[in-house]
Coordinates of C-alpha atoms in Angstrom, one line a residue:
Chain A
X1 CA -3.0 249.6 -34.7
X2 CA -3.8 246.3 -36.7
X3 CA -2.5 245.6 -40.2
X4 CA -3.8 247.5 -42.5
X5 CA -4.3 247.1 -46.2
X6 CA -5.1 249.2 -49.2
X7 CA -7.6 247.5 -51.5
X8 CA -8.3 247.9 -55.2
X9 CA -11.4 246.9 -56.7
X10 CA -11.1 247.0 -60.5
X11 CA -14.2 245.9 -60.9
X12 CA -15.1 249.6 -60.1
X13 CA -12.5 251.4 -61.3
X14 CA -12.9 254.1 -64.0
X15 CA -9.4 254.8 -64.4
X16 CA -9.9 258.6 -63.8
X17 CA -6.2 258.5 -62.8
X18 CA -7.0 260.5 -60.2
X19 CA -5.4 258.2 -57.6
X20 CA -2.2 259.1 -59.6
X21 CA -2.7 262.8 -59.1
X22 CA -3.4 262.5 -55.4
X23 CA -0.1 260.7 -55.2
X24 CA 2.1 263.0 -56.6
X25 CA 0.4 265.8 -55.1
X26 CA 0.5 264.6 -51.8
X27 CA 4.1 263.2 -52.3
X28 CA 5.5 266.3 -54.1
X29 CA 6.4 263.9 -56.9
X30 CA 6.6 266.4 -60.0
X31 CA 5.5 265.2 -63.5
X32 CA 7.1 267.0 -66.9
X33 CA 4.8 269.5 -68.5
X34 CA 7.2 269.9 -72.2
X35 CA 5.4 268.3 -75.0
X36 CA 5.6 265.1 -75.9
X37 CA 8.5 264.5 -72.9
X38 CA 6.5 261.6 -71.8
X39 CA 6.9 257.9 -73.9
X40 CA 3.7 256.8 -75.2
X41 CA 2.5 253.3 -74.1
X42 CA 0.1 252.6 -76.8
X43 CA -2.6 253.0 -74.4
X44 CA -4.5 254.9 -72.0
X45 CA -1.5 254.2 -69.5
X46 CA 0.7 257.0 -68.7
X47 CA 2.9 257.3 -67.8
X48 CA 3.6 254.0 -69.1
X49 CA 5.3 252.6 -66.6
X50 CA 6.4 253.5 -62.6
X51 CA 9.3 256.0 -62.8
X52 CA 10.9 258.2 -60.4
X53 CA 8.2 260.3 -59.7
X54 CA 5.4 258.0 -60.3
X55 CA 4.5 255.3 -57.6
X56 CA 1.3 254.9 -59.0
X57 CA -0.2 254.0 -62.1
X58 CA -3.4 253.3 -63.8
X59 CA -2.5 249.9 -66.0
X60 CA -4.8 250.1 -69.3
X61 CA -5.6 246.2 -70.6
X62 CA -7.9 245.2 -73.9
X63 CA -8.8 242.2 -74.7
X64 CA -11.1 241.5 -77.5
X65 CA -14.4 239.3 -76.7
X66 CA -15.3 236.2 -78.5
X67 CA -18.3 237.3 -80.6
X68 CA -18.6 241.7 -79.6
X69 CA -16.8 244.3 -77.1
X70 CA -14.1 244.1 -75.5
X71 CA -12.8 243.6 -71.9
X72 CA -11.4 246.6 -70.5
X73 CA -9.1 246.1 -67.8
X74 CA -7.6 248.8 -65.1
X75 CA -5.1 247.3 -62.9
X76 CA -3.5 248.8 -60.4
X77 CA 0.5 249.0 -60.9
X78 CA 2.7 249.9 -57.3
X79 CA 4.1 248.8 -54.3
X80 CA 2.3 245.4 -53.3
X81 CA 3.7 245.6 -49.8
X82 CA 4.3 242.2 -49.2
X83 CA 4.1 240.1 -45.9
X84 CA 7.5 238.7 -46.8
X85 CA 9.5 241.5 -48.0
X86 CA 12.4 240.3 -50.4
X87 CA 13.6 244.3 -50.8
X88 CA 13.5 244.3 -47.2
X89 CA 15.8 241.2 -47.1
X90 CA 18.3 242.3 -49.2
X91 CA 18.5 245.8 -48.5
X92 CA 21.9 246.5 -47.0
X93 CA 21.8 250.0 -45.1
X94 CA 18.0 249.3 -43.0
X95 CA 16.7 251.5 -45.7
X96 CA 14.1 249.7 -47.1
X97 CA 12.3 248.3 -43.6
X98 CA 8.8 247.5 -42.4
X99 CA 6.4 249.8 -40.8
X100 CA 5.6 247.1 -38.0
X101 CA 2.4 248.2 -37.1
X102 CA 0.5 248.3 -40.4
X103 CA 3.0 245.9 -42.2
X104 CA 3.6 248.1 -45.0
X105 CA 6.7 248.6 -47.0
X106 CA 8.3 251.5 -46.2
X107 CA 11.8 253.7 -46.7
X108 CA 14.0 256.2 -45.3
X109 CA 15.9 257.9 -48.0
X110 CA 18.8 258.9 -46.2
X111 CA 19.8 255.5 -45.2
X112 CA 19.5 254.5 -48.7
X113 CA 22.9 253.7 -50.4
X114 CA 21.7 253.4 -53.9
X115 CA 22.5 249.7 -54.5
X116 CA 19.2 249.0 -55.8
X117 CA 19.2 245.4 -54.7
X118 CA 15.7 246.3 -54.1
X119 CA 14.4 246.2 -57.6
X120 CA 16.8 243.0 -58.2
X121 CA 14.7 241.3 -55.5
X122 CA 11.4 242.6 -56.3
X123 CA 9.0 240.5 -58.1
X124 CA 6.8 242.7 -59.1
X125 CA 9.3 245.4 -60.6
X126 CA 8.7 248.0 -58.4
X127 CA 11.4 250.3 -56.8
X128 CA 12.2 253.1 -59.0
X129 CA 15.5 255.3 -58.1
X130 CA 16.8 259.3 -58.4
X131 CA 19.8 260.2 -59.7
X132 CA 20.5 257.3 -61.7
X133 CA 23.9 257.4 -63.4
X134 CA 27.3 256.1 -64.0
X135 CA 28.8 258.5 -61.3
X136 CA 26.2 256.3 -58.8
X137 CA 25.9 259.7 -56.9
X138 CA 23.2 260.1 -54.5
X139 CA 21.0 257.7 -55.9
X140 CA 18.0 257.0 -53.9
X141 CA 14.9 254.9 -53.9
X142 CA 11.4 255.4 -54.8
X143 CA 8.4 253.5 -54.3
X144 CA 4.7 253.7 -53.0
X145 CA 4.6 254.1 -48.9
X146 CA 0.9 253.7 -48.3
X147 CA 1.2 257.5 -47.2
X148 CA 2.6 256.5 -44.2
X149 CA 2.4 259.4 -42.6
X150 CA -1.2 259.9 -43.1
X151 CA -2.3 256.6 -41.9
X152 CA 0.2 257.3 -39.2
X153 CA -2.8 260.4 -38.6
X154 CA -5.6 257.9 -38.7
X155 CA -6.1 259.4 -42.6
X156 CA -6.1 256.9 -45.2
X157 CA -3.5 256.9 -48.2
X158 CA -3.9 259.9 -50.6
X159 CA -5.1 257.6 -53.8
X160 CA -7.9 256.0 -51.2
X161 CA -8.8 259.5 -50.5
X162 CA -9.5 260.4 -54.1
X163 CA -11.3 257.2 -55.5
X164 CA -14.8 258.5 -56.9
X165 CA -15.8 255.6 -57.6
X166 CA -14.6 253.7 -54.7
X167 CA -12.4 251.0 -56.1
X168 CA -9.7 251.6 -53.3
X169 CA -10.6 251.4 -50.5
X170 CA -7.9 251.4 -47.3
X171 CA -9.0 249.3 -43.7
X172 CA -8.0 246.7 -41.3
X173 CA -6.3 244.0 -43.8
X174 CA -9.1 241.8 -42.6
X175 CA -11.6 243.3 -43.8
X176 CA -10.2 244.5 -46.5
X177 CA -9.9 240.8 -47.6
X178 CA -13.4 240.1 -46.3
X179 CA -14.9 242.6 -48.8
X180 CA -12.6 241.4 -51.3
X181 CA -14.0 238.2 -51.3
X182 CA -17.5 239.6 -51.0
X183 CA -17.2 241.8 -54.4
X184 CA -15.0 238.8 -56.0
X185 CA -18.5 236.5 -55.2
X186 CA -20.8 239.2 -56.7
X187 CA -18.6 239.3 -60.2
X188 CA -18.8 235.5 -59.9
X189 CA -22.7 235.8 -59.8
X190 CA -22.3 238.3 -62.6
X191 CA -20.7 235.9 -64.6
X192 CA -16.9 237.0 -64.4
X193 CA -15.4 233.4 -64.0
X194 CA -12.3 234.5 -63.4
X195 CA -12.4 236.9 -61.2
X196 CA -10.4 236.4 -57.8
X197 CA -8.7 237.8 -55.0
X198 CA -5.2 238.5 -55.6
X199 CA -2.7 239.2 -52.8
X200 CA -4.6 237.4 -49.7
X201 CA -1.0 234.7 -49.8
X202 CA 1.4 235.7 -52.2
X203 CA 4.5 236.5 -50.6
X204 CA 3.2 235.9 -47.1
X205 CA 0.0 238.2 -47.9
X206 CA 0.0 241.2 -49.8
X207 CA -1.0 244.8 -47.7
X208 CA -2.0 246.2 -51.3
X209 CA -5.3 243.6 -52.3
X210 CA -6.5 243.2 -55.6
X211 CA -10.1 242.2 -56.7
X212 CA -9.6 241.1 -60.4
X213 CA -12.2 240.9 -62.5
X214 CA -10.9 239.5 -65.9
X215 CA -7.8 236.7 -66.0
X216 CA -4.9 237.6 -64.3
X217 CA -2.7 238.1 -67.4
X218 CA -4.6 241.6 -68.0
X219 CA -3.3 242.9 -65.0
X220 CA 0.3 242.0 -65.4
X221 CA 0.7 240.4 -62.5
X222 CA 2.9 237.4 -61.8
X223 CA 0.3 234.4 -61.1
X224 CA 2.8 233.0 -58.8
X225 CA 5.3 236.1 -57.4
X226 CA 8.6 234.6 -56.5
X227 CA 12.0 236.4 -55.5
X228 CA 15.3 235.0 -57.5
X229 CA 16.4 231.9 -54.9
X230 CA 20.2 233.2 -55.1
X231 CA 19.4 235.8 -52.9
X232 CA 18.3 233.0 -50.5
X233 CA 22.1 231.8 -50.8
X234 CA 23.4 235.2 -50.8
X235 CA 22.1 235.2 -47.8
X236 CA 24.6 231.9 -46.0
X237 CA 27.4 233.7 -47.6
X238 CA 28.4 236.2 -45.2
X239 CA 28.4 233.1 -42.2
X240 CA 30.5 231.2 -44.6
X241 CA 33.1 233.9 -45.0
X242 CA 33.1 235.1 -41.4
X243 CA 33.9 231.7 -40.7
X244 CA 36.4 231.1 -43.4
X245 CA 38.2 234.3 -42.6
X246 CA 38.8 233.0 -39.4
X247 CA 39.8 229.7 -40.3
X248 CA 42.6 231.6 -42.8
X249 CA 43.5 234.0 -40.0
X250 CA 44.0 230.8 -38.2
X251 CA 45.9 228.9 -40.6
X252 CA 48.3 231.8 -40.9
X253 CA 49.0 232.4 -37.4
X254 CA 50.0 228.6 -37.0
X255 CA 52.2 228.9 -40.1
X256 CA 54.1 232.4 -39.3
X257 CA 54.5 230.6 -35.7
X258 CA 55.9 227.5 -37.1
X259 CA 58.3 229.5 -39.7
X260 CA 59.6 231.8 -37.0
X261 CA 63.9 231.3 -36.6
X262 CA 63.6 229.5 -39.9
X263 CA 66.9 230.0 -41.7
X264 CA 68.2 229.4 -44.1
X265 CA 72.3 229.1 -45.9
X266 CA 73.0 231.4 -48.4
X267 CA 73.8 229.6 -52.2
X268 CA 75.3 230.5 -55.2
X269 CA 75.6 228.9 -58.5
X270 CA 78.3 227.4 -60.8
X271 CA 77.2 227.7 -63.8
X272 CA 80.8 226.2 -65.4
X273 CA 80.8 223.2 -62.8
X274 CA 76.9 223.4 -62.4
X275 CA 77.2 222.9 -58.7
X276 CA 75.4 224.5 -56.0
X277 CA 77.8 225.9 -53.2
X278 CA 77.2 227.4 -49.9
X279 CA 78.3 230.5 -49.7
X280 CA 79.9 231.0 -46.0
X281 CA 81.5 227.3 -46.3
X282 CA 82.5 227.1 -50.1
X283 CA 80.8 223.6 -49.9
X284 CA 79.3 221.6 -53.2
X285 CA 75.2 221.1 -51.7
X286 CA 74.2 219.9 -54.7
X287 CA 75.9 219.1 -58.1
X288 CA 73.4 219.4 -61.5
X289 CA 73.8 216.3 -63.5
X290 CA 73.4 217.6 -66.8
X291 CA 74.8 214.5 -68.6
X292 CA 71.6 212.7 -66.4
X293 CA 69.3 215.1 -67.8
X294 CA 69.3 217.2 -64.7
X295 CA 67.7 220.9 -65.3
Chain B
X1 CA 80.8 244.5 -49.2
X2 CA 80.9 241.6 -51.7
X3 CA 79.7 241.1 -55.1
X4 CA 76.7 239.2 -55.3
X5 CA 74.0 238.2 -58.3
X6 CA 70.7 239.2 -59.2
X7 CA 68.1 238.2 -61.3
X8 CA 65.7 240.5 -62.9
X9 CA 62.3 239.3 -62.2
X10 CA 59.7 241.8 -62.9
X11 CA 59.9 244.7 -65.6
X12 CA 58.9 248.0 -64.8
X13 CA 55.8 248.1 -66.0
X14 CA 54.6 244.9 -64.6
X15 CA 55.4 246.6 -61.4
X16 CA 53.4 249.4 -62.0
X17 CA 50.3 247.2 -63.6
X18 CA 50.4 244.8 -60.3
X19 CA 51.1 247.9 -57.6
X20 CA 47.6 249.7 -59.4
X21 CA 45.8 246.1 -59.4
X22 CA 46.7 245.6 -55.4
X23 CA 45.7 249.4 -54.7
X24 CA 42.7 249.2 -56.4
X25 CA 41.6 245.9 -55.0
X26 CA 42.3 247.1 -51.8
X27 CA 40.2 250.3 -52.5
X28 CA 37.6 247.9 -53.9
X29 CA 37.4 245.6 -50.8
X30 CA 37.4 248.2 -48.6
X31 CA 34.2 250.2 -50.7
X32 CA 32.6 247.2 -51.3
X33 CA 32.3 246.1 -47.6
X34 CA 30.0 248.9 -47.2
X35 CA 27.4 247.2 -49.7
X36 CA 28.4 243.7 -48.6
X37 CA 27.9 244.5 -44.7
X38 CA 24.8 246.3 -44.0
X39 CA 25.3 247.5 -40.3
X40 CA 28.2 249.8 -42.3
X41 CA 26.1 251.2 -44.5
X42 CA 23.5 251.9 -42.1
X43 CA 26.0 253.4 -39.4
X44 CA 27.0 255.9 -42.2
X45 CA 24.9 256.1 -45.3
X46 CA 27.1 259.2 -46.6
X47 CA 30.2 257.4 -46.5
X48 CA 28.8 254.5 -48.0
X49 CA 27.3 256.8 -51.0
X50 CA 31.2 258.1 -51.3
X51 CA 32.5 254.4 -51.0
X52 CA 30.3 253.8 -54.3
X53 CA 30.9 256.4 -56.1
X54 CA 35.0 255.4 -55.7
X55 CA 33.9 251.9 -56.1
X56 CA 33.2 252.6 -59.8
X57 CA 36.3 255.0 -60.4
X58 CA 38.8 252.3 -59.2
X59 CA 36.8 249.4 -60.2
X60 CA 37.3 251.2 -63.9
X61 CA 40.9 251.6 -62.7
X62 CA 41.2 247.4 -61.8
X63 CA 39.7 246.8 -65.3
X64 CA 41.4 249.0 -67.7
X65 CA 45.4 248.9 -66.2
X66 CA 45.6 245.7 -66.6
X67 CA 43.9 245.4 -70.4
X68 CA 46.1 248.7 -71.3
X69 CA 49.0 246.6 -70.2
X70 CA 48.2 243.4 -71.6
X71 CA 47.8 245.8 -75.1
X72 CA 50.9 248.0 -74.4
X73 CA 53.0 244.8 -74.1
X74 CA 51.7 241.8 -76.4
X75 CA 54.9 239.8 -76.2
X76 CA 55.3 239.8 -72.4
X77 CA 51.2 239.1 -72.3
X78 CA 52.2 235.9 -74.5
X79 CA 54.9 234.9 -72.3
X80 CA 53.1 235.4 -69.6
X81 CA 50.3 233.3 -70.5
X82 CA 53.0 230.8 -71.5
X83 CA 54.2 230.7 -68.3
X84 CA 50.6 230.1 -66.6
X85 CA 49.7 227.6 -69.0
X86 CA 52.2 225.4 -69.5
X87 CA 52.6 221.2 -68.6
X88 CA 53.2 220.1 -65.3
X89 CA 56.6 218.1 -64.1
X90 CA 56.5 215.6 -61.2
X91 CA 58.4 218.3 -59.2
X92 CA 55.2 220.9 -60.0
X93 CA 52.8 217.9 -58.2
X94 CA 55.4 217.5 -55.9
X95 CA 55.7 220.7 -54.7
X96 CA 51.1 221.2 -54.5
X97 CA 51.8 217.7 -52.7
X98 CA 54.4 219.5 -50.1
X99 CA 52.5 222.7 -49.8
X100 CA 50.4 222.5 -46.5
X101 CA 53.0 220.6 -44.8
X102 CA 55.5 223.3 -46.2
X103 CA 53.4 226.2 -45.0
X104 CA 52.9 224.3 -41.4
X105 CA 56.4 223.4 -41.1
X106 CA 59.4 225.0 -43.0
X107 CA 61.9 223.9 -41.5
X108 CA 62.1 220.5 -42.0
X109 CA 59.7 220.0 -45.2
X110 CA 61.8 220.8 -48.3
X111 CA 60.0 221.6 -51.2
X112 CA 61.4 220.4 -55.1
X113 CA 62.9 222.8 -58.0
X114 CA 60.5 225.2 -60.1
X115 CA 60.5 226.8 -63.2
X116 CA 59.7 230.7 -63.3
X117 CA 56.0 230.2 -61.7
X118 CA 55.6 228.0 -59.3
X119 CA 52.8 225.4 -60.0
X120 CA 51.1 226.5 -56.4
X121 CA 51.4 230.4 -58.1
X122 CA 50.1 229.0 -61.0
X123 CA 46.8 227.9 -59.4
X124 CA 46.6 231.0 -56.9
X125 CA 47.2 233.4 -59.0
X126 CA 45.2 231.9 -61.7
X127 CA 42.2 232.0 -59.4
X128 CA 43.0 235.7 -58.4
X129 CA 43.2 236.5 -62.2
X130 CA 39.5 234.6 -62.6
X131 CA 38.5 236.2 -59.6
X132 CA 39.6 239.3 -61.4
X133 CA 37.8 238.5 -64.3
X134 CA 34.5 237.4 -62.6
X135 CA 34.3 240.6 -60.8
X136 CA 35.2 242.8 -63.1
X137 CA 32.5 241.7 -65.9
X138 CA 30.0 241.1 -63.3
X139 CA 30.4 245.0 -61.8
X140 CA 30.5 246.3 -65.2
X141 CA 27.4 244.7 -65.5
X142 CA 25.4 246.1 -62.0
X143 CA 27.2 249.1 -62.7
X144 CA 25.9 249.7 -66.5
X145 CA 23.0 247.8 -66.1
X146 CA 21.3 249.8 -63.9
X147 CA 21.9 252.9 -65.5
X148 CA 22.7 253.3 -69.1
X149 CA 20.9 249.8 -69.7
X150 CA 17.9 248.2 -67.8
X151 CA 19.4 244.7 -67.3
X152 CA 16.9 242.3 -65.9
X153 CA 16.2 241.8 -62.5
X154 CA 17.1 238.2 -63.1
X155 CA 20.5 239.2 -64.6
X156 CA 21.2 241.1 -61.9
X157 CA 20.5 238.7 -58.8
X158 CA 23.2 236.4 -61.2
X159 CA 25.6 239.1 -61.4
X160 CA 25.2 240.1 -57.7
X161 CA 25.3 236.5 -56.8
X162 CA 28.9 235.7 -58.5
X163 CA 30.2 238.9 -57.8
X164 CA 29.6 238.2 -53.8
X165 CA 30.8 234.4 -54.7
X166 CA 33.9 235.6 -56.1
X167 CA 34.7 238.4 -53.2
X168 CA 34.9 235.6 -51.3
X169 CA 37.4 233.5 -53.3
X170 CA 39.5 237.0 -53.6
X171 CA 39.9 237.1 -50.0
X172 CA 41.1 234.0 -49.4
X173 CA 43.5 234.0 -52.3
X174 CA 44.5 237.7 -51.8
X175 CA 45.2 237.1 -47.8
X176 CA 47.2 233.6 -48.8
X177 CA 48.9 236.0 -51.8
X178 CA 49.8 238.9 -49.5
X179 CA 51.0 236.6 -46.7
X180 CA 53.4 234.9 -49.1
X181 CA 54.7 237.8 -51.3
X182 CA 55.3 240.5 -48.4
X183 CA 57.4 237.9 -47.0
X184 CA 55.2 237.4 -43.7
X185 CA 56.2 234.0 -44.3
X186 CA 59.7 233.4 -43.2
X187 CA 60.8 231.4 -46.0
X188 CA 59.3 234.0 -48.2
X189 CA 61.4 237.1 -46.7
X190 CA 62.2 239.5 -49.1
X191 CA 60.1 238.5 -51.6
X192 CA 58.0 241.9 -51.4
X193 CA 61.0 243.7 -53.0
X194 CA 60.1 241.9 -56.2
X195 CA 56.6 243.5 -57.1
X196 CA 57.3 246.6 -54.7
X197 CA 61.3 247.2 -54.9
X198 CA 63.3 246.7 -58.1
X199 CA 62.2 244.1 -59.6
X200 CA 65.6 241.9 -59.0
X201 CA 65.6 238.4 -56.8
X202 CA 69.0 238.1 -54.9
X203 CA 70.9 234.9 -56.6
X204 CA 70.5 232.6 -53.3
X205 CA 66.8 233.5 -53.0
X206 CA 66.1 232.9 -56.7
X207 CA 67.8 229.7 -56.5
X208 CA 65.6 228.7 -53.3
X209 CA 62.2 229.3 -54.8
X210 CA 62.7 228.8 -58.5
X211 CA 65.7 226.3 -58.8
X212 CA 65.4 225.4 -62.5
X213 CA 64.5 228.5 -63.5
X214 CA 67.2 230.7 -61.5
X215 CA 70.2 228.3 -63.0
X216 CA 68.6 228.7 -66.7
X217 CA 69.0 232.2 -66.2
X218 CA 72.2 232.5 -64.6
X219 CA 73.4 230.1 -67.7
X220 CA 72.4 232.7 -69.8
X221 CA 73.3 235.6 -68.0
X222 CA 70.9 238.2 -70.2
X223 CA 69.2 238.8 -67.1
X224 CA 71.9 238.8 -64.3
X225 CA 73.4 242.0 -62.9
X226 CA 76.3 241.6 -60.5
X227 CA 75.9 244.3 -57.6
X228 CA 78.3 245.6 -54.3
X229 CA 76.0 245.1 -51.5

């Protein structure tokens, strides 16, 4: 199977949210039905932000025009599904891994420990997480999988499925990114200067492509994404200390070898006479000089 | 049986307040290996959801004994700190000087007089006590920033990063601190009895380790029992 991609066009999205629906339904991710439980984003958006039962979500963006109307932009908020993985990287249980075939990011909740070094390392704020709370029970993560187990069924990815308008679209990654590039040169002809591709390099190559057509700040995403670079020296840490612990177990050995048969007199003091004296042998070791200044 | 001297070292309650800090670091090394070495998490995910669920308990545990303590006893906190803090002699350099060639060769490197803390203890134990420190506020903060506050992501790599810094640091200075005060060491023999026995350091012993400190004490004589052994 080649790598695949799933590709957004916002240029053509209505945001119907239906994309959202299909995920959930597919996923069996449930959404609360009591009034008013959900936050209101000021906008359109909601729920306003990824949670743990949301993957996807529709992002809602105005911008007023210069002289009438405004720029109305839908942005596509999930799982990027990058080339270089940082939640991979730093995931410590093999959780979090990638689907080698398709290259996308993808999870297995029982291996997940609940550490969520994932969202740490994410630069796009993804990973969401059940069960959070101080007890750290059973906390496990959540994030979008590309429906791996429909594409796995030659299906495409349950938001793809849905898209009336076809703004995703899901493919061979290249060409995804050829017709990325096609529809980003139509918007240019259109007059949409800053329209672009988004996700053809950033972290290695994204396997979820964006075709922006407004600037880049109305979609929220990072113009250049970048994981923190401690994790990078997180990462010569564990060398350092398997090799220190040696080194110490080392050290050790030679000094318990070295102090074995050591022996030594036992002493008393004179606290009238301020002498040390040997014990068995009644001898003066050492007399205090007070006078001298001696402690 | 003879009569010999004792000193009294370690109260009660700074027996109890170090015996919970060693269990609980223990614990804590021990939990936190499953976070900090991924083919153990992966060979057992469920234990590794228990060892973080204890992780918090006893890491609460490690944090609040020792502050409860510290509030419990403000006068022995005091001294205590007087006794970390204090100006070096020539025979504290001297004996950091001696140290390595000490630990490599007892026998015939003989280390100079100390007062109540060594000035070697002084560092160790000062780094285990930062190391203590560091850990503690940066697992408070992974703890309660990812679930009763959302601390950034940046915050967190920080907090992550120091609190793996300082694990390491710990095991050095705990393995060099356990090795030393269970009396592994020959030298050192019977020096365990003073955080996990009664608290007392045998006359000749005390005179050994802490020279200047020992005879101030037995000058005194407010903290010498005379015991049939």
């Amino acid at each position: 199977m080649a790598e695949k991609a799933i590709m957004f066009d916002s240029s053509r999205c209505s945001a119907c949210k239906g994309c959202q629906v299909a995920c959930k339904t597919w996923n069996l991710l449930p959404s609360p039905i009591e009034l008013n439980s959900q936050k209101w984003s000021g906008t359109l958006q909601n729920p306003p932000d990824l949670d743990e039962n949301t993957r996807l979500v529709i992002s809602f963006d105005e911008k007023p025009r210069e002289k009438y109307g405004v720029d109305w932009a839908f942005g596509r908020r999930g799982c990027s599904h990058c080339t270089d993985a940082p939640c991979v990287q730093v995931c410590p249980s093999g959780c979090m891994h990638k689907d080698e075939e398709t290259g996308f990011v993808i999870f297995d909740t029982d291996l997940c420990t609940g550490c969520q070094y994932c969202h740490m390392a994410c630069p796009f704020d993804v990973p969401r997480y059940h069960n959070v709370g101080l007890s750290g029970y059973n906390i496990t993560v959540n994030k979008c999988t590309a429906c791996i187990d429909r594409v796995r069924n030659d299906r495409a990815p349950a938001c793809v499925s849905t898209c009336q308008p076809g703004a995703l679209m899901f493919g061979d990654r290249d060409e995804m990114l050829k017709i990325a590039h096609e529809r980003v040169d139509l918007l240019k002809e259109k007059g949409f200067e800053a329209a672009r591709v988004y996700g053809e390099n950033e972290m290695g190559g994204l396997h979820t492509l964006r075709v922006l057509k407004y600037p880049i700040e109305q979609y929220g995403l990072p113009e250049n994404p970048q994981t923190s670079p401690l994790l990078g020296a997180m990462g010569w840490m564990k060398p350092i200390l398997g090799v220190g612990a040696v080194a110490l177990v080392g050290g050790l050995g030679i000094s318990f070898l070295t102090g074995l048969g050591y022996h030594r007199d036992e002493m008393r003091y004179d606290e009238v006479n301020h002498d040390i004296i040997d014990v068995d042998t009644g001898e003066t070791i050492r007399h205090i000089d007070k006078e001298a200044g001696e402690r | 049986m003879a009569t010999k001297r004792f000193i009294k070292r370690h109260s009660l309650q700074t027996r109890l307040t170090h015996g919970t800090v060693v269990f609980s670091c223990i614990w804590l090394m021990i939990s936190g290996l499953f976070i900090f070495v991924p083919p153990l998490a992966a060979a057992a995910p469920g234990v590794a959801q228990f060892m973080r669920v204890t992780h918090r308990i006893v890491g609460t545990i490690f944090i609040l004994v020792p502050i409860i303590s510290a509030i419990a006893a403000p006068g022995g906190f005091k001294a205590f700190l007087g006794k970390y803090f204090t100006k070096w002699t020539p025979e504290d350099f001297e004996f950091m000087k001696k140290f390595v060639p000490y630990m490599l060769g007892p026998k015939r490197v003989h280390m100079p007089d100390q007062d109540e803390v060594k000035s070697g203890q002084r560092v160790a134990d000062g780094m285990l006590i930062l190391g203590g420190i560091a850990m503690g506020v940066s697992g408070l903060v992974l703890w309660l920033g990812t679930s009763v506050f959302a601390a950034s992501p940046g915050t967190i790599a920080v907090m992550r990063f120091i609190h793996d810094l300082f694990f390491m640091v710990l095991v050095v200075f705990v393995a060099a601190h356990f090795y030393l005060g269970s009396g592994i060491f020959q030298p050192y023999r019977g020096t365990r009895k003073l955080m996990f026995g009664s608290g007392e350091v045998p006359e000749s012993d005390a005179l050994y380790h802490w020279g200047f400190w020992a005879r101030e004490e037995i000058e005194k004589g407010e903290n010498v029992v005379e015991r049939e052994v």
